[in-house]
Amino acid sequence: MRITVRVAAVQAEPSWLRLSDGVEQVVELIETAATRGARLIAFPEAFLPGYPWWRWIDTNQWNVEYSTRCRENSMTRDGAEMRAITETAAAHGIHVVLGFGERQDRRIYLSQAVIDDSGELLSVRRKAGLNSVERKIFASGTPNLPAVHHTPIGKYGALSGQENQRPLLTRALRADEEQIHVAAWPANPEGDVPGPDSSATVCRMYALEVGAYVLAPTAVVGEAAWGGMPRPRTTGPTGRARIYGADGSEVVASLDEGEQGILYADLEIGAATADQPQYESPRDRKSLVSTRRNSRRAATGWQSGPDRWALPMTLGTYPNGTAAC
């Protein structure tokens, strides 16, 4: 059985350090994508409240001020802002992968939320492998393997930034036969020069290695990202969102660099959903999702407690179901 799934990758400028405006923006983008028939929408890394590009400017007093604002405008995983987003996903029957700054007490994490089309928060995974600049602002998450979510639109998973080139993480997704992968970036370098900093090359290699479609959403980085300071040359220009096929080729023409919008593609998904009946109504959908999820939790070692959002992962693949990233 094969199905056609319309997916959406966001290419937009965040509402820098303005959480309320950012949530409204996310809700609007979800509604727009759903209206266009998308079943899954993917957002860039740290889209709320915006990736901290200002940290590349070496002005300590200025960075302290902006780091404080970043924490104040990050959201919790169970607060009113997240509820507004999950309710929007449920109202429009669309899956959402969202990169956001997650606030817990005095710490903030680079987190990635997966929300299904019934509005349930399937997982929140905190990025563990931070680069030298990210570590100045964000706390490192607990090392854990990413989950592949088995849904009626196929098996999909997600990673943020440099995680997409870490073999331990990509092997875990490949082992669970991932079909759609979200590779979220805060912005893309221009062009496609092979190397560790080329997100386009990383995405193509991932598609070829795993044999999955790859959605690569990216933020547009305008002058507002720098708070009036000049853009450092070392950060590179804003790139483009892309959607790749399993052969590494782009399945749809990208938007222009710096253009704000949503990139759409219709993907042909294979037998992943052959044993999963399609939804007939919102009530049937919620019942089916709940039954399927409870079964999956029992089968894969779902854990309760503060770390439950980083799971599920298949137990037995690695000792105790965990591994260091």
Tab-separated table of N, CA and C in Angstrom, residues 10 45-46 71 83 86 109 118 140 196 235 241 258 283 294 306 308 323:
chain	number	residue	atom	x	y	z
A	10	VAL	N	9.296	24.965	6.598
A	10	VAL	CA	9.204	26.418	6.803
A	10	VAL	C	10.518	27.098	6.447
A	45	GLU	N	15.373	24.944	13.539
A	45	GLU	CA	15.898	24.802	14.896
A	45	GLU	C	15.724	26.119	15.652
A	46	ALA	N	15.254	26.008	16.897
A	46	ALA	CA	15.100	27.170	17.798
A	46	ALA	C	14.270	28.282	17.163
A	71	ARG	N	16.209	33.704	27.603
A	71	ARG	CA	15.616	32.851	28.618
A	71	ARG	C	14.187	33.287	28.929
A	83	ARG	N	0.438	24.703	24.636
A	83	ARG	CA	-0.953	24.266	24.477
A	83	ARG	C	-1.605	24.932	23.275
A	86	THR	N	-0.300	22.920	20.265
A	86	THR	CA	-0.866	21.576	20.150
A	86	THR	C	-2.347	21.627	19.796
A	109	TYR	N	17.131	24.993	27.114
A	109	TYR	CA	17.634	23.913	26.284
A	109	TYR	C	17.230	24.152	24.833
A	118	SER	N	-3.484	14.676	16.422
A	118	SER	CA	-4.544	14.774	17.419
A	118	SER	C	-4.178	15.780	18.505
A	140	SER	N	23.071	21.467	28.179
A	140	SER	CA	23.085	20.259	27.364
A	140	SER	C	22.029	19.282	27.853
A	196	PRO	N	31.876	19.767	6.762
A	196	PRO	CA	31.034	19.619	7.939
A	196	PRO	C	30.066	20.764	8.148
A	235	THR	N	29.309	34.174	10.076
A	235	THR	CA	28.054	33.437	10.174
A	235	THR	C	27.520	32.995	8.819
A	241	ALA	N	15.325	26.601	2.511
A	241	ALA	CA	14.704	25.343	2.913
A	241	ALA	C	14.679	24.422	1.698
A	258	GLY	N	16.340	34.096	1.369
A	258	GLY	CA	15.785	35.233	2.078
A	258	GLY	C	14.296	35.398	1.910
A	283	ARG	N	-13.224	11.776	15.871
A	283	ARG	CA	-13.394	10.868	17.004
A	283	ARG	C	-12.681	9.546	16.752
A	294	ASN	N	-0.683	3.540	23.014
A	294	ASN	CA	-0.567	2.729	24.217
A	294	ASN	C	0.119	1.412	23.916
A	306	PRO	N	10.591	12.626	34.506
A	306	PRO	CA	11.055	13.843	33.813
A	306	PRO	C	11.761	13.578	32.496
A	308	ARG	N	10.877	11.208	30.296
A	308	ARG	CA	10.061	10.407	29.400
A	308	ARG	C	9.917	11.033	28.019
A	323	ALA	N	22.268	5.204	25.011
A	323	ALA	CA	23.659	5.308	24.563
A	323	ALA	C	24.068	6.763	24.636
